[in-house]
């Protein structure tokens, strides 16, 4: 029985043709980018338009939520910091989610946006959903892991970043 090595399974450049596997590889992160971008835009807008959320106290408020998770969080000092100004913290999270979602969806500073999304997810995992038992019931850890491929790869296709890279490449004679 003889074995041979296939050399046609991977195309090193995004711009080259190729078969359906190459296309699938090139577009593999796009559904994740769309999902995370839309989800974070929705989350930010949901917080900004919820009159109960942006309050120091009361049912559904950011203040009451943070006080409720303080003793069960991995980093109570982080919760204490948010409790110094719960409304300011709520706005920071909401606008952060909006910026991350828009950047991810458009592919504008995509790695930076993904890093921001990962940091938001990490901070929420360590505070709000840390006490989830079993751990996989808390969705913030899953979001943190979902951001990781986008931090590493950015948005190589159908993005503002890709368009800017292409323009720079054309201006420099294609050597960049």
PDB file of N, CA, C and O in Angstrom, residues 37-109:
ATOM      1  N   UNK A  37     -20.950  40.709  15.973  1.00  0.00           N
ATOM      2  CA  UNK A  37     -21.194  42.122  15.711  1.00  0.00           C
ATOM      3  C   UNK A  37     -22.642  42.508  15.967  1.00  0.00           C
ATOM      4  O   UNK A  37     -22.929  43.467  16.693  1.00  0.00           O
ATOM      5  N   UNK A  38     -23.570  41.753  15.406  1.00  0.00           N
ATOM      6  CA  UNK A  38     -24.997  42.045  15.598  1.00  0.00           C
ATOM      7  C   UNK A  38     -25.387  41.887  17.065  1.00  0.00           C
ATOM      8  O   UNK A  38     -26.110  42.722  17.623  1.00  0.00           O
ATOM      9  N   UNK A  39     -24.888  40.842  17.713  1.00  0.00           N
ATOM     10  CA  UNK A  39     -25.230  40.598  19.111  1.00  0.00           C
ATOM     11  C   UNK A  39     -24.738  41.718  20.013  1.00  0.00           C
ATOM     12  O   UNK A  39     -25.483  42.181  20.894  1.00  0.00           O
ATOM     13  N   UNK A  40     -23.527  42.180  19.808  1.00  0.00           N
ATOM     14  CA  UNK A  40     -23.013  43.244  20.665  1.00  0.00           C
ATOM     15  C   UNK A  40     -23.676  44.592  20.361  1.00  0.00           C
ATOM     16  O   UNK A  40     -23.891  45.387  21.275  1.00  0.00           O
ATOM     17  N   UNK A  41     -24.018  44.848  19.128  1.00  0.00           N
ATOM     18  CA  UNK A  41     -24.784  46.067  18.821  1.00  0.00           C
ATOM     19  C   UNK A  41     -26.138  46.002  19.521  1.00  0.00           C
ATOM     20  O   UNK A  41     -26.566  46.963  20.174  1.00  0.00           O
ATOM     21  N   UNK A  42     -26.801  44.873  19.419  1.00  0.00           N
ATOM     22  CA  UNK A  42     -28.102  44.694  20.067  1.00  0.00           C
ATOM     23  C   UNK A  42     -27.982  44.850  21.580  1.00  0.00           C
ATOM     24  O   UNK A  42     -28.794  45.527  22.218  1.00  0.00           O
ATOM     25  N   UNK A  43     -26.944  44.233  22.176  1.00  0.00           N
ATOM     26  CA  UNK A  43     -26.764  44.315  23.626  1.00  0.00           C
ATOM     27  C   UNK A  43     -26.551  45.760  24.076  1.00  0.00           C
ATOM     28  O   UNK A  43     -27.114  46.198  25.088  1.00  0.00           O
ATOM     29  N   UNK A  44     -25.738  46.501  23.337  1.00  0.00           N
ATOM     30  CA  UNK A  44     -25.495  47.898  23.679  1.00  0.00           C
ATOM     31  C   UNK A  44     -26.751  48.740  23.561  1.00  0.00           C
ATOM     32  O   UNK A  44     -27.077  49.529  24.455  1.00  0.00           O
ATOM     33  N   UNK A  45     -27.466  48.577  22.452  1.00  0.00           N
ATOM     34  CA  UNK A  45     -28.707  49.337  22.268  1.00  0.00           C
ATOM     35  C   UNK A  45     -29.769  48.948  23.298  1.00  0.00           C
ATOM     36  O   UNK A  45     -30.513  49.805  23.788  1.00  0.00           O
ATOM     37  N   UNK A  46     -29.832  47.665  23.631  1.00  0.00           N
ATOM     38  CA  UNK A  46     -30.795  47.190  24.629  1.00  0.00           C
ATOM     39  C   UNK A  46     -30.536  47.864  25.977  1.00  0.00           C
ATOM     40  O   UNK A  46     -31.482  48.302  26.643  1.00  0.00           O
ATOM     41  N   UNK A  47     -29.280  47.969  26.365  1.00  0.00           N
ATOM     42  CA  UNK A  47     -28.953  48.626  27.633  1.00  0.00           C
ATOM     43  C   UNK A  47     -29.285  50.114  27.580  1.00  0.00           C
ATOM     44  O   UNK A  47     -29.825  50.672  28.532  1.00  0.00           O
ATOM     45  N   UNK A  48     -28.952  50.760  26.468  1.00  0.00           N
ATOM     46  CA  UNK A  48     -29.182  52.203  26.358  1.00  0.00           C
ATOM     47  C   UNK A  48     -30.662  52.573  26.312  1.00  0.00           C
ATOM     48  O   UNK A  48     -31.029  53.675  26.710  1.00  0.00           O
ATOM     49  N   UNK A  49     -31.489  51.677  25.831  1.00  0.00           N
ATOM     50  CA  UNK A  49     -32.920  51.993  25.706  1.00  0.00           C
ATOM     51  C   UNK A  49     -33.761  51.434  26.840  1.00  0.00           C
ATOM     52  O   UNK A  49     -34.960  51.671  26.886  1.00  0.00           O
ATOM     53  N   UNK A  50     -33.145  50.714  27.769  1.00  0.00           N
ATOM     54  CA  UNK A  50     -33.870  50.157  28.908  1.00  0.00           C
ATOM     55  C   UNK A  50     -33.814  51.163  30.052  1.00  0.00           C
ATOM     56  O   UNK A  50     -32.773  51.337  30.684  1.00  0.00           O
ATOM     57  N   UNK A  51     -34.923  51.811  30.328  1.00  0.00           N
ATOM     58  CA  UNK A  51     -34.945  52.863  31.354  1.00  0.00           C
ATOM     59  C   UNK A  51     -34.643  52.308  32.744  1.00  0.00           C
ATOM     60  O   UNK A  51     -34.094  53.015  33.584  1.00  0.00           O
ATOM     61  N   UNK A  52     -34.984  51.075  33.011  1.00  0.00           N
ATOM     62  CA  UNK A  52     -34.715  50.491  34.327  1.00  0.00           C
ATOM     63  C   UNK A  52     -33.233  50.168  34.496  1.00  0.00           C
ATOM     64  O   UNK A  52     -32.687  50.280  35.595  1.00  0.00           O
ATOM     65  N   UNK A  53     -32.558  49.774  33.428  1.00  0.00           N
ATOM     66  CA  UNK A  53     -31.167  49.321  33.527  1.00  0.00           C
ATOM     67  C   UNK A  53     -30.233  50.441  33.959  1.00  0.00           C
ATOM     68  O   UNK A  53     -29.357  50.240  34.795  1.00  0.00           O
ATOM     69  N   UNK A  54     -30.376  51.612  33.403  1.00  0.00           N
ATOM     70  CA  UNK A  54     -29.445  52.713  33.665  1.00  0.00           C
ATOM     71  C   UNK A  54     -29.821  53.491  34.929  1.00  0.00           C
ATOM     72  O   UNK A  54     -29.949  54.715  34.914  1.00  0.00           O
ATOM     73  N   UNK A  55     -29.947  52.775  36.035  1.00  0.00           N
ATOM     74  CA  UNK A  55     -30.245  53.404  37.326  1.00  0.00           C
ATOM     75  C   UNK A  55     -29.349  52.814  38.397  1.00  0.00           C
ATOM     76  O   UNK A  55     -28.862  51.688  38.283  1.00  0.00           O
ATOM     77  N   UNK A  56     -29.156  53.608  39.473  1.00  0.00           N
ATOM     78  CA  UNK A  56     -28.349  53.150  40.601  1.00  0.00           C
ATOM     79  C   UNK A  56     -29.014  52.003  41.345  1.00  0.00           C
ATOM     80  O   UNK A  56     -28.337  51.138  41.904  1.00  0.00           O
ATOM     81  N   UNK A  57     -30.341  52.026  41.396  1.00  0.00           N
ATOM     82  CA  UNK A  57     -31.055  50.986  42.135  1.00  0.00           C
ATOM     83  C   UNK A  57     -32.441  50.791  41.543  1.00  0.00           C
ATOM     84  O   UNK A  57     -32.905  51.585  40.747  1.00  0.00           O
ATOM     85  N   UNK A  58     -33.069  49.709  41.963  1.00  0.00           N
ATOM     86  CA  UNK A  58     -34.403  49.377  41.466  1.00  0.00           C
ATOM     87  C   UNK A  58     -34.364  48.096  40.655  1.00  0.00           C
ATOM     88  O   UNK A  58     -33.300  47.632  40.236  1.00  0.00           O
ATOM     89  N   UNK A  59     -35.518  47.534  40.457  1.00  0.00           N
ATOM     90  CA  UNK A  59     -35.637  46.273  39.724  1.00  0.00           C
ATOM     91  C   UNK A  59     -35.047  46.415  38.317  1.00  0.00           C
ATOM     92  O   UNK A  59     -35.381  47.345  37.585  1.00  0.00           O
ATOM     93  N   UNK A  60     -34.144  45.514  37.964  1.00  0.00           N
ATOM     94  CA  UNK A  60     -33.542  45.514  36.635  1.00  0.00           C
ATOM     95  C   UNK A  60     -32.427  46.516  36.450  1.00  0.00           C
ATOM     96  O   UNK A  60     -31.916  46.666  35.341  1.00  0.00           O
ATOM     97  N   UNK A  61     -32.001  47.202  37.520  1.00  0.00           N
ATOM     98  CA  UNK A  61     -30.964  48.230  37.379  1.00  0.00           C
ATOM     99  C   UNK A  61     -29.569  47.623  37.399  1.00  0.00           C
ATOM    100  O   UNK A  61     -29.334  46.557  37.967  1.00  0.00           O
ATOM    101  N   UNK A  62     -28.642  48.331  36.785  1.00  0.00           N
ATOM    102  CA  UNK A  62     -27.239  47.911  36.789  1.00  0.00           C
ATOM    103  C   UNK A  62     -26.701  47.897  38.215  1.00  0.00           C
ATOM    104  O   UNK A  62     -25.947  46.998  38.594  1.00  0.00           O
ATOM    105  N   UNK A  63     -27.113  48.866  39.025  1.00  0.00           N
ATOM    106  CA  UNK A  63     -26.650  48.927  40.414  1.00  0.00           C
ATOM    107  C   UNK A  63     -27.072  47.712  41.209  1.00  0.00           C
ATOM    108  O   UNK A  63     -26.253  47.088  41.902  1.00  0.00           O
ATOM    109  N   UNK A  64     -28.344  47.347  41.128  1.00  0.00           N
ATOM    110  CA  UNK A  64     -28.825  46.169  41.861  1.00  0.00           C
ATOM    111  C   UNK A  64     -28.186  44.887  41.335  1.00  0.00           C
ATOM    112  O   UNK A  64     -27.866  43.989  42.117  1.00  0.00           O
ATOM    113  N   UNK A  65     -27.995  44.805  40.037  1.00  0.00           N
ATOM    114  CA  UNK A  65     -27.369  43.611  39.472  1.00  0.00           C
ATOM    115  C   UNK A  65     -25.937  43.460  39.997  1.00  0.00           C
ATOM    116  O   UNK A  65     -25.523  42.371  40.404  1.00  0.00           O
ATOM    117  N   UNK A  66     -25.187  44.548  40.018  1.00  0.00           N
ATOM    118  CA  UNK A  66     -23.801  44.481  40.478  1.00  0.00           C
ATOM    119  C   UNK A  66     -23.728  44.178  41.978  1.00  0.00           C
ATOM    120  O   UNK A  66     -22.863  43.425  42.414  1.00  0.00           O
ATOM    121  N   UNK A  67     -24.641  44.748  42.771  1.00  0.00           N
ATOM    122  CA  UNK A  67     -24.661  44.425  44.200  1.00  0.00           C
ATOM    123  C   UNK A  67     -25.000  42.947  44.417  1.00  0.00           C
ATOM    124  O   UNK A  67     -24.457  42.301  45.309  1.00  0.00           O
ATOM    125  N   UNK A  68     -25.881  42.400  43.580  1.00  0.00           N
ATOM    126  CA  UNK A  68     -26.295  41.000  43.726  1.00  0.00           C
ATOM    127  C   UNK A  68     -25.168  40.027  43.416  1.00  0.00           C
ATOM    128  O   UNK A  68     -25.115  38.933  43.998  1.00  0.00           O
ATOM    129  N   UNK A  69     -24.254  40.385  42.517  1.00  0.00           N
ATOM    130  CA  UNK A  69     -23.183  39.460  42.125  1.00  0.00           C
ATOM    131  C   UNK A  69     -21.875  39.720  42.853  1.00  0.00           C
ATOM    132  O   UNK A  69     -20.929  38.949  42.695  1.00  0.00           O
ATOM    133  N   UNK A  70     -21.834  40.762  43.665  1.00  0.00           N
ATOM    134  CA  UNK A  70     -20.573  41.160  44.287  1.00  0.00           C
ATOM    135  C   UNK A  70     -19.899  40.029  45.051  1.00  0.00           C
ATOM    136  O   UNK A  70     -18.725  39.748  44.874  1.00  0.00           O
ATOM    137  N   UNK A  71     -20.612  39.362  45.927  1.00  0.00           N
ATOM    138  CA  UNK A  71     -19.997  38.349  46.779  1.00  0.00           C
ATOM    139  C   UNK A  71     -19.711  37.036  46.065  1.00  0.00           C
ATOM    140  O   UNK A  71     -18.926  36.222  46.559  1.00  0.00           O
ATOM    141  N   UNK A  72     -20.326  36.810  44.925  1.00  0.00           N
ATOM    142  CA  UNK A  72     -20.089  35.557  44.201  1.00  0.00           C
ATOM    143  C   UNK A  72     -19.142  35.733  43.016  1.00  0.00           C
ATOM    144  O   UNK A  72     -18.839  34.770  42.327  1.00  0.00           O
ATOM    145  N   UNK A  73     -18.651  36.939  42.782  1.00  0.00           N
ATOM    146  CA  UNK A  73     -17.771  37.173  41.632  1.00  0.00           C
ATOM    147  C   UNK A  73     -16.348  36.731  41.933  1.00  0.00           C
ATOM    148  O   UNK A  73     -15.946  36.602  43.088  1.00  0.00           O
ATOM    149  N   UNK A  74     -15.584  36.494  40.897  1.00  0.00           N
ATOM    150  CA  UNK A  74     -14.179  36.098  41.048  1.00  0.00           C
ATOM    151  C   UNK A  74     -13.326  37.271  41.512  1.00  0.00           C
ATOM    152  O   UNK A  74     -12.323  37.088  42.190  1.00  0.00           O
ATOM    153  N   UNK A  75     -13.733  38.481  41.125  1.00  0.00           N
ATOM    154  CA  UNK A  75     -12.970  39.682  41.470  1.00  0.00           C
ATOM    155  C   UNK A  75     -13.927  40.717  42.071  1.00  0.00           C
ATOM    156  O   UNK A  75     -14.396  41.627  41.372  1.00  0.00           O
ATOM    157  N   UNK A  76     -14.224  40.591  43.361  1.00  0.00           N
ATOM    158  CA  UNK A  76     -15.140  41.551  43.993  1.00  0.00           C
ATOM    159  C   UNK A  76     -14.669  42.996  43.874  1.00  0.00           C
ATOM    160  O   UNK A  76     -15.496  43.917  43.804  1.00  0.00           O
ATOM    161  N   UNK A  77     -13.356  43.226  43.831  1.00  0.00           N
ATOM    162  CA  UNK A  77     -12.842  44.600  43.704  1.00  0.00           C
ATOM    163  C   UNK A  77     -13.293  45.232  42.388  1.00  0.00           C
ATOM    164  O   UNK A  77     -13.523  46.447  42.325  1.00  0.00           O
ATOM    165  N   UNK A  78     -13.418  44.434  41.333  1.00  0.00           N
ATOM    166  CA  UNK A  78     -13.904  44.951  40.054  1.00  0.00           C
ATOM    167  C   UNK A  78     -15.371  45.369  40.166  1.00  0.00           C
ATOM    168  O   UNK A  78     -15.773  46.407  39.632  1.00  0.00           O
ATOM    169  N   UNK A  79     -16.145  44.595  40.892  1.00  0.00           N
ATOM    170  CA  UNK A  79     -17.545  44.947  41.130  1.00  0.00           C
ATOM    171  C   UNK A  79     -17.615  46.212  41.986  1.00  0.00           C
ATOM    172  O   UNK A  79     -18.417  47.110  41.721  1.00  0.00           O
ATOM    173  N   UNK A  80     -16.769  46.289  43.017  1.00  0.00           N
ATOM    174  CA  UNK A  80     -16.741  47.491  43.864  1.00  0.00           C
ATOM    175  C   UNK A  80     -16.435  48.731  43.037  1.00  0.00           C
ATOM    176  O   UNK A  80     -17.022  49.795  43.257  1.00  0.00           O
ATOM    177  N   UNK A  81     -15.522  48.602  42.093  1.00  0.00           N
ATOM    178  CA  UNK A  81     -15.185  49.722  41.216  1.00  0.00           C
ATOM    179  C   UNK A  81     -16.413  50.156  40.413  1.00  0.00           C
ATOM    180  O   UNK A  81     -16.688  51.352  40.282  1.00  0.00           O
ATOM    181  N   UNK A  82     -17.165  49.184  39.906  1.00  0.00           N
ATOM    182  CA  UNK A  82     -18.369  49.527  39.137  1.00  0.00           C
ATOM    183  C   UNK A  82     -19.437  50.160  40.021  1.00  0.00           C
ATOM    184  O   UNK A  82     -20.222  50.983  39.554  1.00  0.00           O
ATOM    185  N   UNK A  83     -19.456  49.795  41.296  1.00  0.00           N
ATOM    186  CA  UNK A  83     -20.473  50.325  42.210  1.00  0.00           C
ATOM    187  C   UNK A  83     -20.194  51.763  42.648  1.00  0.00           C
ATOM    188  O   UNK A  83     -21.071  52.409  43.206  1.00  0.00           O
ATOM    189  N   UNK A  84     -18.998  52.267  42.357  1.00  0.00           N
ATOM    190  CA  UNK A  84     -18.715  53.675  42.654  1.00  0.00           C
ATOM    191  C   UNK A  84     -19.578  54.580  41.774  1.00  0.00           C
ATOM    192  O   UNK A  84     -19.936  55.679  42.173  1.00  0.00           O
ATOM    193  N   UNK A  85     -19.874  54.103  40.574  1.00  0.00           N
ATOM    194  CA  UNK A  85     -20.759  54.829  39.660  1.00  0.00           C
ATOM    195  C   UNK A  85     -21.452  53.810  38.759  1.00  0.00           C
ATOM    196  O   UNK A  85     -21.042  53.616  37.607  1.00  0.00           O
ATOM    197  N   UNK A  86     -22.494  53.164  39.269  1.00  0.00           N
ATOM    198  CA  UNK A  86     -23.151  52.115  38.480  1.00  0.00           C
ATOM    199  C   UNK A  86     -23.684  52.608  37.137  1.00  0.00           C
ATOM    200  O   UNK A  86     -23.567  51.911  36.128  1.00  0.00           O
ATOM    201  N   UNK A  87     -24.242  53.796  37.112  1.00  0.00           N
ATOM    202  CA  UNK A  87     -24.793  54.317  35.864  1.00  0.00           C
ATOM    203  C   UNK A  87     -23.666  54.589  34.865  1.00  0.00           C
ATOM    204  O   UNK A  87     -23.773  54.238  33.685  1.00  0.00           O
ATOM    205  N   UNK A  88     -22.571  55.178  35.323  1.00  0.00           N
ATOM    206  CA  UNK A  88     -21.418  55.409  34.454  1.00  0.00           C
ATOM    207  C   UNK A  88     -20.860  54.101  33.929  1.00  0.00           C
ATOM    208  O   UNK A  88     -20.504  53.994  32.751  1.00  0.00           O
ATOM    209  N   UNK A  89     -20.803  53.085  34.792  1.00  0.00           N
ATOM    210  CA  UNK A  89     -20.340  51.763  34.378  1.00  0.00           C
ATOM    211  C   UNK A  89     -21.285  51.169  33.343  1.00  0.00           C
ATOM    212  O   UNK A  89     -20.848  50.596  32.346  1.00  0.00           O
ATOM    213  N   UNK A  90     -22.587  51.334  33.562  1.00  0.00           N
ATOM    214  CA  UNK A  90     -23.589  50.833  32.601  1.00  0.00           C
ATOM    215  C   UNK A  90     -23.422  51.484  31.237  1.00  0.00           C
ATOM    216  O   UNK A  90     -23.456  50.802  30.204  1.00  0.00           O
ATOM    217  N   UNK A  91     -23.209  52.804  31.229  1.00  0.00           N
ATOM    218  CA  UNK A  91     -22.989  53.499  29.959  1.00  0.00           C
ATOM    219  C   UNK A  91     -21.678  53.059  29.307  1.00  0.00           C
ATOM    220  O   UNK A  91     -21.613  52.898  28.082  1.00  0.00           O
ATOM    221  N   UNK A  92     -20.638  52.860  30.110  1.00  0.00           N
ATOM    222  CA  UNK A  92     -19.356  52.413  29.553  1.00  0.00           C
ATOM    223  C   UNK A  92     -19.506  51.044  28.889  1.00  0.00           C
ATOM    224  O   UNK A  92     -18.999  50.829  27.783  1.00  0.00           O
ATOM    225  N   UNK A  93     -20.204  50.130  29.545  1.00  0.00           N
ATOM    226  CA  UNK A  93     -20.418  48.800  28.964  1.00  0.00           C
ATOM    227  C   UNK A  93     -21.262  48.915  27.693  1.00  0.00           C
ATOM    228  O   UNK A  93     -20.939  48.317  26.662  1.00  0.00           O
ATOM    229  N   UNK A  94     -22.348  49.683  27.749  1.00  0.00           N
ATOM    230  CA  UNK A  94     -23.247  49.808  26.591  1.00  0.00           C
ATOM    231  C   UNK A  94     -22.532  50.425  25.389  1.00  0.00           C
ATOM    232  O   UNK A  94     -22.625  49.903  24.271  1.00  0.00           O
ATOM    233  N   UNK A  95     -21.801  51.527  25.605  1.00  0.00           N
ATOM    234  CA  UNK A  95     -21.091  52.160  24.489  1.00  0.00           C
ATOM    235  C   UNK A  95     -19.919  51.294  24.020  1.00  0.00           C
ATOM    236  O   UNK A  95     -19.599  51.261  22.830  1.00  0.00           O
ATOM    237  N   UNK A  96     -19.294  50.582  24.952  1.00  0.00           N
ATOM    238  CA  UNK A  96     -18.238  49.643  24.574  1.00  0.00           C
ATOM    239  C   UNK A  96     -18.785  48.531  23.692  1.00  0.00           C
ATOM    240  O   UNK A  96     -18.179  48.170  22.680  1.00  0.00           O
ATOM    241  N   UNK A  97     -19.944  47.986  24.065  1.00  0.00           N
ATOM    242  CA  UNK A  97     -20.560  46.937  23.253  1.00  0.00           C
ATOM    243  C   UNK A  97     -20.941  47.465  21.868  1.00  0.00           C
ATOM    244  O   UNK A  97     -20.746  46.772  20.866  1.00  0.00           O
ATOM    245  N   UNK A  98     -21.450  48.683  21.814  1.00  0.00           N
ATOM    246  CA  UNK A  98     -21.778  49.284  20.514  1.00  0.00           C
ATOM    247  C   UNK A  98     -20.537  49.445  19.646  1.00  0.00           C
ATOM    248  O   UNK A  98     -20.551  49.086  18.459  1.00  0.00           O
ATOM    249  N   UNK A  99     -19.476  50.000  20.219  1.00  0.00           N
ATOM    250  CA  UNK A  99     -18.237  50.204  19.450  1.00  0.00           C
ATOM    251  C   UNK A  99     -17.664  48.878  18.971  1.00  0.00           C
ATOM    252  O   UNK A  99     -17.267  48.745  17.805  1.00  0.00           O
ATOM    253  N   UNK A 100     -17.646  47.881  19.839  1.00  0.00           N
ATOM    254  CA  UNK A 100     -17.138  46.560  19.482  1.00  0.00           C
ATOM    255  C   UNK A 100     -17.999  45.946  18.383  1.00  0.00           C
ATOM    256  O   UNK A 100     -17.488  45.407  17.400  1.00  0.00           O
ATOM    257  N   UNK A 101     -19.314  46.030  18.537  1.00  0.00           N
ATOM    258  CA  UNK A 101     -20.220  45.449  17.543  1.00  0.00           C
ATOM    259  C   UNK A 101     -20.088  46.100  16.182  1.00  0.00           C
ATOM    260  O   UNK A 101     -20.008  45.413  15.160  1.00  0.00           O
ATOM    261  N   UNK A 102     -20.034  47.421  16.150  1.00  0.00           N
ATOM    262  CA  UNK A 102     -19.913  48.138  14.878  1.00  0.00           C
ATOM    263  C   UNK A 102     -18.558  47.840  14.228  1.00  0.00           C
ATOM    264  O   UNK A 102     -18.484  47.542  13.030  1.00  0.00           O
ATOM    265  N   UNK A 103     -17.490  47.903  15.025  1.00  0.00           N
ATOM    266  CA  UNK A 103     -16.160  47.607  14.484  1.00  0.00           C
ATOM    267  C   UNK A 103     -16.065  46.189  13.938  1.00  0.00           C
ATOM    268  O   UNK A 103     -15.480  45.947  12.882  1.00  0.00           O
ATOM    269  N   UNK A 104     -16.673  45.241  14.638  1.00  0.00           N
ATOM    270  CA  UNK A 104     -16.635  43.843  14.212  1.00  0.00           C
ATOM    271  C   UNK A 104     -17.469  43.632  12.959  1.00  0.00           C
ATOM    272  O   UNK A 104     -17.040  42.969  12.014  1.00  0.00           O
ATOM    273  N   UNK A 105     -18.650  44.183  12.938  1.00  0.00           N
ATOM    274  CA  UNK A 105     -19.545  44.006  11.799  1.00  0.00           C
ATOM    275  C   UNK A 105     -18.961  44.631  10.531  1.00  0.00           C
ATOM    276  O   UNK A 105     -18.999  44.019   9.460  1.00  0.00           O
ATOM    277  N   UNK A 106     -18.403  45.819  10.660  1.00  0.00           N
ATOM    278  CA  UNK A 106     -17.814  46.494   9.500  1.00  0.00           C
ATOM    279  C   UNK A 106     -16.403  45.998   9.181  1.00  0.00           C
ATOM    280  O   UNK A 106     -15.896  46.238   8.093  1.00  0.00           O
ATOM    281  N   UNK A 107     -15.793  45.340  10.135  1.00  0.00           N
ATOM    282  CA  UNK A 107     -14.394  44.937   9.945  1.00  0.00           C
ATOM    283  C   UNK A 107     -13.478  46.139   9.994  1.00  0.00           C
ATOM    284  O   UNK A 107     -12.501  46.221   9.270  1.00  0.00           O
ATOM    285  N   UNK A 108     -13.790  47.084  10.867  1.00  0.00           N
ATOM    286  CA  UNK A 108     -13.008  48.304  11.033  1.00  0.00           C
ATOM    287  C   UNK A 108     -12.196  48.169  12.314  1.00  0.00           C
ATOM    288  O   UNK A 108     -12.770  48.058  13.402  1.00  0.00           O
ATOM    289  N   UNK A 109     -10.867  48.160  12.180  1.00  0.00           N
ATOM    290  CA  UNK A 109      -9.997  47.881  13.320  1.00  0.00           C
ATOM    291  C   UNK A 109     -10.473  46.596  13.993  1.00  0.00           C
ATOM    292  O   UNK A 109     -10.679  46.518  15.199  1.00  0.00           O
TER     293      UNK A 109
END
